[in-house]
Short mmCIF file of C-alpha atoms and ligand atoms in Angstrom, two decimals:
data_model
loop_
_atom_site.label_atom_id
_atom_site.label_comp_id
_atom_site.label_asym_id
_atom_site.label_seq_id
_atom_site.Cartn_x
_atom_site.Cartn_y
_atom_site.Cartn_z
CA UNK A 1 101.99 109.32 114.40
CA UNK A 2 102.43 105.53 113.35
CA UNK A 3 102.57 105.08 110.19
CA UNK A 4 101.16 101.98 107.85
CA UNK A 5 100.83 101.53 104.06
CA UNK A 6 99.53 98.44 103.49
CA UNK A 7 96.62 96.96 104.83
CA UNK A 8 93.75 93.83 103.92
CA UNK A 9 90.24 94.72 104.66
CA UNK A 10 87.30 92.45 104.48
CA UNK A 11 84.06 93.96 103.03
CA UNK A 12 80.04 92.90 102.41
CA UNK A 13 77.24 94.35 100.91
CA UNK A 14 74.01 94.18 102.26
CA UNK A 15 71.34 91.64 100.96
CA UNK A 16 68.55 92.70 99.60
CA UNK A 17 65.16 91.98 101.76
CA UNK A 18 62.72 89.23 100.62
CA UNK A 19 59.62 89.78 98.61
CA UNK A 20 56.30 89.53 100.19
CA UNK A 21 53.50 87.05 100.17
CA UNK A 22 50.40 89.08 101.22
CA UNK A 23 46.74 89.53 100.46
CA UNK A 24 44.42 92.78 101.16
CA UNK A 25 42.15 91.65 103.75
CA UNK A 26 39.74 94.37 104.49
CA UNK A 27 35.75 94.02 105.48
CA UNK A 28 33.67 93.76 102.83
CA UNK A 29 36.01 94.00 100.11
CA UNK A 30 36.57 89.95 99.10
CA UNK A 31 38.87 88.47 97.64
CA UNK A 32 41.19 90.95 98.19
CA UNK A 33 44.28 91.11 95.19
CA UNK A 34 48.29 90.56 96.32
CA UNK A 35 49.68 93.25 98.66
CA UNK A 36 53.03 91.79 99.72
CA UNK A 37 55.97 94.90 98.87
CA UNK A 38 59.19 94.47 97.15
CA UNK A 39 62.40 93.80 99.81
CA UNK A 40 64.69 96.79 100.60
CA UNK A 41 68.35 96.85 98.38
CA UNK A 42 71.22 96.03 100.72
CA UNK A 43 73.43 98.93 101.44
CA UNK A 44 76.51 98.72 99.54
CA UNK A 45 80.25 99.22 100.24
CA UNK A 46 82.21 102.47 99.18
CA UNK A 47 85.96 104.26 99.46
CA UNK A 48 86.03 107.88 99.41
CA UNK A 49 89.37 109.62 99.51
CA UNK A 50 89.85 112.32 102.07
CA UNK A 51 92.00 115.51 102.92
CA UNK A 52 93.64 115.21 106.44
CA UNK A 53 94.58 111.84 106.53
CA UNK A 54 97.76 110.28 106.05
CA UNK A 55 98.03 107.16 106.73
CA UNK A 56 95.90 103.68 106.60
CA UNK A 57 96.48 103.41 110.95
CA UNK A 58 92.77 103.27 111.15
CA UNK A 59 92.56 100.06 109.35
CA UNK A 60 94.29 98.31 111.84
CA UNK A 61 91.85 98.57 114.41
CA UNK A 62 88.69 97.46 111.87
CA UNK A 63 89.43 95.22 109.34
CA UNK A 64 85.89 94.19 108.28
CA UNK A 65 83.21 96.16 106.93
CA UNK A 66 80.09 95.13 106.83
CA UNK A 67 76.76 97.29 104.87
CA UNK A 68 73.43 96.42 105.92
CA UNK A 69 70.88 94.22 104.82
CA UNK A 70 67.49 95.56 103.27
CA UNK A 71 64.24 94.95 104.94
CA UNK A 72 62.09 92.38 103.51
CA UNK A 73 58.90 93.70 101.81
CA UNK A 74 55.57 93.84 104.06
CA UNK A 75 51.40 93.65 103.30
CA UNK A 76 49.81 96.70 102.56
CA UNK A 77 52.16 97.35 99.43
CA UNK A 78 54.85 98.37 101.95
CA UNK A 79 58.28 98.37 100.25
CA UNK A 80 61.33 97.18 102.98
CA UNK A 81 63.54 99.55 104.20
CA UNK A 82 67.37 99.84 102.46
CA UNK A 83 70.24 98.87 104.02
CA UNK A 84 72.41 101.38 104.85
CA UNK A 85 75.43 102.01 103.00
CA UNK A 86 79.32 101.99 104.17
CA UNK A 87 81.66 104.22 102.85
CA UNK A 88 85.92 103.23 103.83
CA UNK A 89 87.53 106.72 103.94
CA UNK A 90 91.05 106.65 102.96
CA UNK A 91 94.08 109.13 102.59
CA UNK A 92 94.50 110.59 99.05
CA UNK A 93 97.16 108.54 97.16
CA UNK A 94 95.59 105.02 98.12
CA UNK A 95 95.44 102.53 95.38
CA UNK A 96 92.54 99.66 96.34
CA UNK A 97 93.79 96.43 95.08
CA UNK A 98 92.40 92.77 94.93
CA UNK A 99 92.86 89.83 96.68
CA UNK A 100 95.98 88.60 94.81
CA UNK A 101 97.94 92.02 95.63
CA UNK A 102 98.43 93.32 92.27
CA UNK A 103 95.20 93.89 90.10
CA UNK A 104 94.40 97.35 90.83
CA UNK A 105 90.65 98.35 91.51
CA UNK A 106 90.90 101.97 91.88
CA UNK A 107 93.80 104.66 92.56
CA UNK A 108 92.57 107.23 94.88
CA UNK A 109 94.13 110.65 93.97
CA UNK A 110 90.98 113.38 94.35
CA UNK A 111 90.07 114.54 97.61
CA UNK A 112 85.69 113.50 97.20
CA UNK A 113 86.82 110.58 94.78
CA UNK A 114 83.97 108.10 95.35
CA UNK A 115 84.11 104.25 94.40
CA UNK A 116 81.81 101.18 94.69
CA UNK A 117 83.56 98.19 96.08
CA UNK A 118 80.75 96.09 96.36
CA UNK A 119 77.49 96.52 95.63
CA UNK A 120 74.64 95.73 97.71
CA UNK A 121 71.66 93.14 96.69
CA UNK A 122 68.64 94.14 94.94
CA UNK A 123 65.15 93.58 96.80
CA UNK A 124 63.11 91.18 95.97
CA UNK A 125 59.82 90.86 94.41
CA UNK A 126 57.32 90.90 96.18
CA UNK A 127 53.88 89.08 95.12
CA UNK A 128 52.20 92.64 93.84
CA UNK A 129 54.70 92.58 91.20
CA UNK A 130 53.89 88.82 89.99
CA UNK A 131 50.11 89.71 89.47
CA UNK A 132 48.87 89.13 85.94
CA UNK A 133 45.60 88.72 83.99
CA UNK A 134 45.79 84.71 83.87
CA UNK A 135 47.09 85.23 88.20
CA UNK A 136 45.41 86.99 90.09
CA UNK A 137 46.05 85.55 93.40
CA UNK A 138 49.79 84.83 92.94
CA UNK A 139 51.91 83.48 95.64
CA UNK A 140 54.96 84.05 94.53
CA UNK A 141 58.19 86.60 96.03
CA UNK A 142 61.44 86.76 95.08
CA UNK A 143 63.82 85.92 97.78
CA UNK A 144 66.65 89.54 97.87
CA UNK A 145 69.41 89.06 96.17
CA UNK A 146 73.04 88.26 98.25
CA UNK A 147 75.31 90.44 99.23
CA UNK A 148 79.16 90.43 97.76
CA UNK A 149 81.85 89.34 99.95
CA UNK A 150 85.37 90.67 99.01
CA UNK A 151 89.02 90.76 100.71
CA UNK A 152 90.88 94.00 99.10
CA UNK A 153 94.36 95.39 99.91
CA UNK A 154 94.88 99.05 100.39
CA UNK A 155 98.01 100.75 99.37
CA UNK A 156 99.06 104.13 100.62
CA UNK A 157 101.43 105.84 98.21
CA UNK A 158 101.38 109.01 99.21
CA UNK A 159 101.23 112.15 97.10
CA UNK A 160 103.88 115.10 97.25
CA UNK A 161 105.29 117.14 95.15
CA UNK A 162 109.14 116.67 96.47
CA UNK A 163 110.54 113.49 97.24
CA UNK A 164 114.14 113.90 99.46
CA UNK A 165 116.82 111.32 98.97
CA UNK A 166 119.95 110.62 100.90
CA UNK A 167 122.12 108.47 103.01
CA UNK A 168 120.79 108.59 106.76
CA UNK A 169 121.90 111.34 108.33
CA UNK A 170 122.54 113.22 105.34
CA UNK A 171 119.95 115.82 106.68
CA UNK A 172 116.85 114.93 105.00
CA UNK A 173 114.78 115.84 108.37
CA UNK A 174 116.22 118.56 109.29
CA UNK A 175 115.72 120.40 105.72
CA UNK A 176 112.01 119.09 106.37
CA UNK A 177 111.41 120.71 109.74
CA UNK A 178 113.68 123.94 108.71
CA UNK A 179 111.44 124.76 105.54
CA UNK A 180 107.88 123.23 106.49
CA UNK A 181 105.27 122.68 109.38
CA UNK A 182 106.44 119.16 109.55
CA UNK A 183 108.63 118.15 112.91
CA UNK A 184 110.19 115.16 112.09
CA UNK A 185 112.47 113.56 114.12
CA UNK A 186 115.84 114.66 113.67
CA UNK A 187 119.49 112.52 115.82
CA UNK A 188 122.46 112.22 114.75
CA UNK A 189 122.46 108.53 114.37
CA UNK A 190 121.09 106.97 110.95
CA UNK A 191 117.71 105.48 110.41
CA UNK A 192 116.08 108.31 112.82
CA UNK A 193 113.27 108.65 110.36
CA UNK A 194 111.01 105.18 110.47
CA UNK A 195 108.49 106.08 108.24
CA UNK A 196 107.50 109.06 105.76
CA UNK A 197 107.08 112.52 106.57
CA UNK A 198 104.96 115.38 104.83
CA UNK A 199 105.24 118.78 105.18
CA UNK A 200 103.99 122.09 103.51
CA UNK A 201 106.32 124.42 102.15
CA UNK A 202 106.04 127.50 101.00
CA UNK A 203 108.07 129.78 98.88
CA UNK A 204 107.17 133.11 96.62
CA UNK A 205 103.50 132.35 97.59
CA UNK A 206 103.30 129.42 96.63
CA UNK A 207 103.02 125.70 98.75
CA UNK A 208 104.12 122.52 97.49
CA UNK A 209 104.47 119.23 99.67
CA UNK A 210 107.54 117.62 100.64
CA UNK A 211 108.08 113.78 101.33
CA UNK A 212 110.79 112.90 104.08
CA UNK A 213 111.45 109.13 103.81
CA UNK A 214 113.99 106.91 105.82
CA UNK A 215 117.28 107.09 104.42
CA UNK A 216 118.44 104.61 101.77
CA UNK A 217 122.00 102.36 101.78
CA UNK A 218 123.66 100.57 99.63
CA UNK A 219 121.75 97.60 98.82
CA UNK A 220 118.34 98.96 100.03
CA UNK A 221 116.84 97.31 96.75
CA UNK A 222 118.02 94.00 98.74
CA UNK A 223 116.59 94.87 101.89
CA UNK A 224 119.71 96.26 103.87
CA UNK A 225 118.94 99.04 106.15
CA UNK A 226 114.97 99.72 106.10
CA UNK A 227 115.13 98.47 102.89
CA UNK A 228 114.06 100.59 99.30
CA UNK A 229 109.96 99.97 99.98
CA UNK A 230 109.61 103.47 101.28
CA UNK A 231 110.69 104.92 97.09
CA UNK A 232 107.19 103.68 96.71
CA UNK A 233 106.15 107.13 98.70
CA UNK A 234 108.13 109.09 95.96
CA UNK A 235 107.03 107.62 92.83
CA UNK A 236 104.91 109.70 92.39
CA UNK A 237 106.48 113.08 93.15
CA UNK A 238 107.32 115.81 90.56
CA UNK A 239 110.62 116.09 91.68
CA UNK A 240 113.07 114.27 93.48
CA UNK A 241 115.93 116.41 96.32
CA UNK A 242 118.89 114.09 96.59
CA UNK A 243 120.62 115.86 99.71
CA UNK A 244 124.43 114.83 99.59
CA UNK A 245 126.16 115.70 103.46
CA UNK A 246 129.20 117.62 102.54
CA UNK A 247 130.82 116.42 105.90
CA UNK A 248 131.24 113.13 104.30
CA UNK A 249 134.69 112.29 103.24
CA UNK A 250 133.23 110.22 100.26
CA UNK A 251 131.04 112.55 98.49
CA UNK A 252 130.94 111.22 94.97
CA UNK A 253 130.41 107.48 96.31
CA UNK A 254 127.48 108.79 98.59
CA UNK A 255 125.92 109.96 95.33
CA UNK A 256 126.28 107.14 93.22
CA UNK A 257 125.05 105.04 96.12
CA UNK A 258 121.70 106.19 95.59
CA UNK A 259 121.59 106.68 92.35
CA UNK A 260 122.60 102.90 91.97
CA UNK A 261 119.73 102.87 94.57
CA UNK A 262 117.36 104.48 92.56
CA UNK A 263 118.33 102.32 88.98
CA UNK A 264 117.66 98.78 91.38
CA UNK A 265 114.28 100.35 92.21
CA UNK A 266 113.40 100.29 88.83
CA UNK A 267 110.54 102.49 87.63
CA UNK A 268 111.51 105.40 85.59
CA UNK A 269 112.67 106.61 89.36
CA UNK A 270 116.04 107.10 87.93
CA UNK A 271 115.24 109.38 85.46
CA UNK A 272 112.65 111.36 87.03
CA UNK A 273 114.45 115.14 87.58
CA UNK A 274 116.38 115.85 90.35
CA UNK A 275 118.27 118.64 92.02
CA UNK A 276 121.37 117.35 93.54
CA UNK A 277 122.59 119.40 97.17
CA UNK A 278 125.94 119.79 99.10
CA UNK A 279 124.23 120.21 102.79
CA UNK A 280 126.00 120.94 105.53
CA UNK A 281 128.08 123.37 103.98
CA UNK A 282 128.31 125.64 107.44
CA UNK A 283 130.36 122.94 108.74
CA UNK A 284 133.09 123.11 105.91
CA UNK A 285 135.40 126.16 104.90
CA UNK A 286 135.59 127.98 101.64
CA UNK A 287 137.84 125.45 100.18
CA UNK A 288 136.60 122.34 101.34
CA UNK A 289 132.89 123.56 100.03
CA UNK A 290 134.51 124.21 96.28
CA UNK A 291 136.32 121.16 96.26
CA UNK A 292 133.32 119.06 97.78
CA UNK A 293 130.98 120.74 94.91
CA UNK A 294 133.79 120.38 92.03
CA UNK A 295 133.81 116.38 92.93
CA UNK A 296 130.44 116.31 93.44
CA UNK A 297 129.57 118.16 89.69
CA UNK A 298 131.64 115.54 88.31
CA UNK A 299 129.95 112.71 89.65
CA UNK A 300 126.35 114.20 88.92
CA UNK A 301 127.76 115.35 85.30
CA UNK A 302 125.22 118.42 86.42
CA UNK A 303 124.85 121.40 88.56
CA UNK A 304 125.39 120.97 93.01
CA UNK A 305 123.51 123.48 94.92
CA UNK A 306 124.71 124.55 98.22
CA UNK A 307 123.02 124.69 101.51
CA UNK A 308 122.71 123.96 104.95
CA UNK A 309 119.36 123.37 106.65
CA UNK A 310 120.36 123.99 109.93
CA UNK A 311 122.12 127.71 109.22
CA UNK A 312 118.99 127.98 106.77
CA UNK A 313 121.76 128.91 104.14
CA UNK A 314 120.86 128.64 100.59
CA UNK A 315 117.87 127.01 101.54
CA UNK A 316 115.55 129.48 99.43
CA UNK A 317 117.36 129.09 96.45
CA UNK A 318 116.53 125.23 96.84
CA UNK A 319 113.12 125.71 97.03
CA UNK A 320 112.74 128.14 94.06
CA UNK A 321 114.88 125.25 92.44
CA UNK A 322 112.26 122.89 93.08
CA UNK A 323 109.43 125.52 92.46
CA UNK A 324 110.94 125.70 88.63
CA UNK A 325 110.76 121.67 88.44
CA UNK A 326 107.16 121.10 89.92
CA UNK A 327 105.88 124.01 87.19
CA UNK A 328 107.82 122.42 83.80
CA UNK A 329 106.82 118.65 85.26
CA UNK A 330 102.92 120.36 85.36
CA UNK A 331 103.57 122.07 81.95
CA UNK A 332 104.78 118.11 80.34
CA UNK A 333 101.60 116.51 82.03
CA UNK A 334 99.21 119.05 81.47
CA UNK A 335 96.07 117.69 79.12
CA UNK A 336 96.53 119.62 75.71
CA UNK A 337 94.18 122.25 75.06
CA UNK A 338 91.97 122.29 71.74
CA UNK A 339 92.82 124.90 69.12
CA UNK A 340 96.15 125.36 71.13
CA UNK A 341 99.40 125.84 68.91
CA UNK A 342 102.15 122.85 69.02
CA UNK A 343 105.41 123.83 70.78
CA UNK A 344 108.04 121.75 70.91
N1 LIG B 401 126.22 120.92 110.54
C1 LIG B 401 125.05 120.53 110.06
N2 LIG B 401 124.44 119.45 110.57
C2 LIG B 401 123.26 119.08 110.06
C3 LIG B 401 122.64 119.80 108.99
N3 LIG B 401 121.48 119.18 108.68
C4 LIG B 401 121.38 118.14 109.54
N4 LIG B 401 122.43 118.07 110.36
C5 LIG B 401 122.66 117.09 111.43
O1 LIG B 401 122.78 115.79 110.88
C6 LIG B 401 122.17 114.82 111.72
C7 LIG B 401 121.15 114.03 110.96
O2 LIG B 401 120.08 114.87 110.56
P1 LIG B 401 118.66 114.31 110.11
O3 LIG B 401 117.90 115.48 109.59
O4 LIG B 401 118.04 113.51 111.18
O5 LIG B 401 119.11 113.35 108.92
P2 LIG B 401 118.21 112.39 108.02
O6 LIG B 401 118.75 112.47 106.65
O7 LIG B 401 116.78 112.73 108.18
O8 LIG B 401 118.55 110.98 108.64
P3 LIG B 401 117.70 109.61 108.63
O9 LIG B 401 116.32 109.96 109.06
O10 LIG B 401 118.39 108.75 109.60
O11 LIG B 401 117.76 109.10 107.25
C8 LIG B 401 121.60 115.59 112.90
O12 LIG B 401 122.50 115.54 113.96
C9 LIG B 401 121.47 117.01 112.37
O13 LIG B 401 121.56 117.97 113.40
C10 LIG B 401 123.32 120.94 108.47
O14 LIG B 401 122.86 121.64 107.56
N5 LIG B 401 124.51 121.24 109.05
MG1 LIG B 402 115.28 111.62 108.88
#
């Protein structure tokens, strides 16, 4: 699946449809009053967020979106038909932005999330409604009002739970496709992984979602390698899985290369919590494993996991890790009840 996360749409609501000039003309009724109807609204222009998609592909095909005008108003008191509206579905975790690519309109995080983007003209008048004591004949409509033109930017950041970290190749795939219903591409050369990957995963009954991005180097933040864009997809995340490859004769430098990674990023990235893993581990003896988690401890200054995705070893004890962070960073950002007892 391609994958694209930012994207410039052009929208319109509808105009609303002219008032009506009209007089009743029947037989033997003279001087019939004013029986031109009111134009129809002009459909306006919505975003809804929806399940099942993950990217903003579709965009690249249609780029303008256009609602339709209302009917004008007709004799006989007949009110014009409304314009139809148009609604822009996009994936969950897509922030609608203005023109200038930085005023944000609306943040799309509820599946069913439903916003106006522009909204479509009124009808107008027609000369029923201009009828008074003093007129009686009036000939007089409103012309409907104009539809709004707008250019917009969408941003996908998407939403998971997990965020994974590492140098390319440090197995950040292959813990994706070993754990979830994701099948990301997985070589043995770097920058395999292009763009980001969700998957499902599920441990002790319970699912959370897990975001493979490309791999990061150092000097992402200054556009080396794919560049440090992609962090945008973990921003968000509860969580973040730093995967360390214990093959690496450089351990400790492989760490600090993304945390230095992370700290150029800026954001409170760096400090979001992490769980820090020695992969690969079926490829190194008993020794090298202790000494590759002792040097690795001391660059971290906090507890190394140890697993390997492809042997599947240690891999559940990840995941429960993870489990444990997703549920405390829920517990911090969960609203405080009423009448509910301060912890610290
Ligand atoms: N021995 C061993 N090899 C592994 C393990 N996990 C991944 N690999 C190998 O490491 C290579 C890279 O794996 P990927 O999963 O593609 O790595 P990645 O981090 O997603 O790489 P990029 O997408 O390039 O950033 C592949 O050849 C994998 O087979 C592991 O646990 N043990
Ligand atoms: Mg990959």
């Amino acid at each position: 699946m391609k994958f694209l996360d930012l994207c410039k749409v052009y929208i319109r609501s509808g105009a609303g449809g002219g008032g009506c000039i009209s007089f009743r003309r029947e037989k033997y009724i003279e001087y019939g009053g004013p029986d031109g109807g009111d134009g129809g609204s002009g459909g306006s222009v919505w975003a809804e967020a929806v399940d099942g998609l993950n990217t903003l592909i579709d965009f690249r095909y249609q780029q303008h979106f256009f609602a339709k005008n209302g009917q004008p108003g007709m004799g006989k008191q007949r009110t014009g038909k409304d314009g139809e509206d148009i609604v822009l579905r996009v994936p969950v975790g897509t922030e609608i932005l203005d023109e200038d690519q930085e005023t944000v309109i609306a943040d799309m995080t509820e599946v069913g999330q439903r916003v106006q983007l522009a909204r479509g003209g009124n009808g107008g008048w027609g000369n029923l409604h201009f009828k008074s004591a003093t007129n009686q004949a009036p000939r007089r409509s409103n012309p409907g009002q104009d539809g709004v033109e707008r250019t917009l930017w969408l941003r996908l950041k998407l939403i998971a739970d997990v965020g994974l970290l590492g140098l390319p190749n440090a197995g950040k795939s292959t813990f994706l496709a070993a754990t979830s219903n994701a099948r990301p591409k997985i070589a043995d050369y770097p920058f395999t992984t292009l763009h980001p990957n969700l998957g499902v995963v599920g441990v002790d009954n319970t699912e959370f979602v897990v975001a493979d991005i490309p791999g990061l180097i150092e000097g992402a933040s200054e556009g080396r390698g794919l560049g440090d864009l992609f962090l945008g997809h973990v921003e968000r995340c509860s969580v973040l899985l730093h995967l360390v490859d214990g093959t690496s004769e450089t351990v400790a430098d492989d760490y600090r290369t993304i945390i230095h990674e992370l700290e150029a990023y800026g954001g409170d990235l760096a400090e979001k919590p992490r769980v820090t893993v020695l992969n690969k581990i079926d490829a190194l003896d008993e020794e090298e494993r202790a000494e590759a988690q002792k040097e690795l401890e001391k660059a971290s200054g906090g507890p190394v996991m140890l697993m390997s995705g492809v042997a599947r070893e240690g891999v559940t004890e990840v995941l429960r890790a993870l489990r444990g962070q997703i549920d405390e960073d829920r517990l911090r950002h969960r609203p405080v009840q009423e009448n509910e007892p301060w912890q610290p």
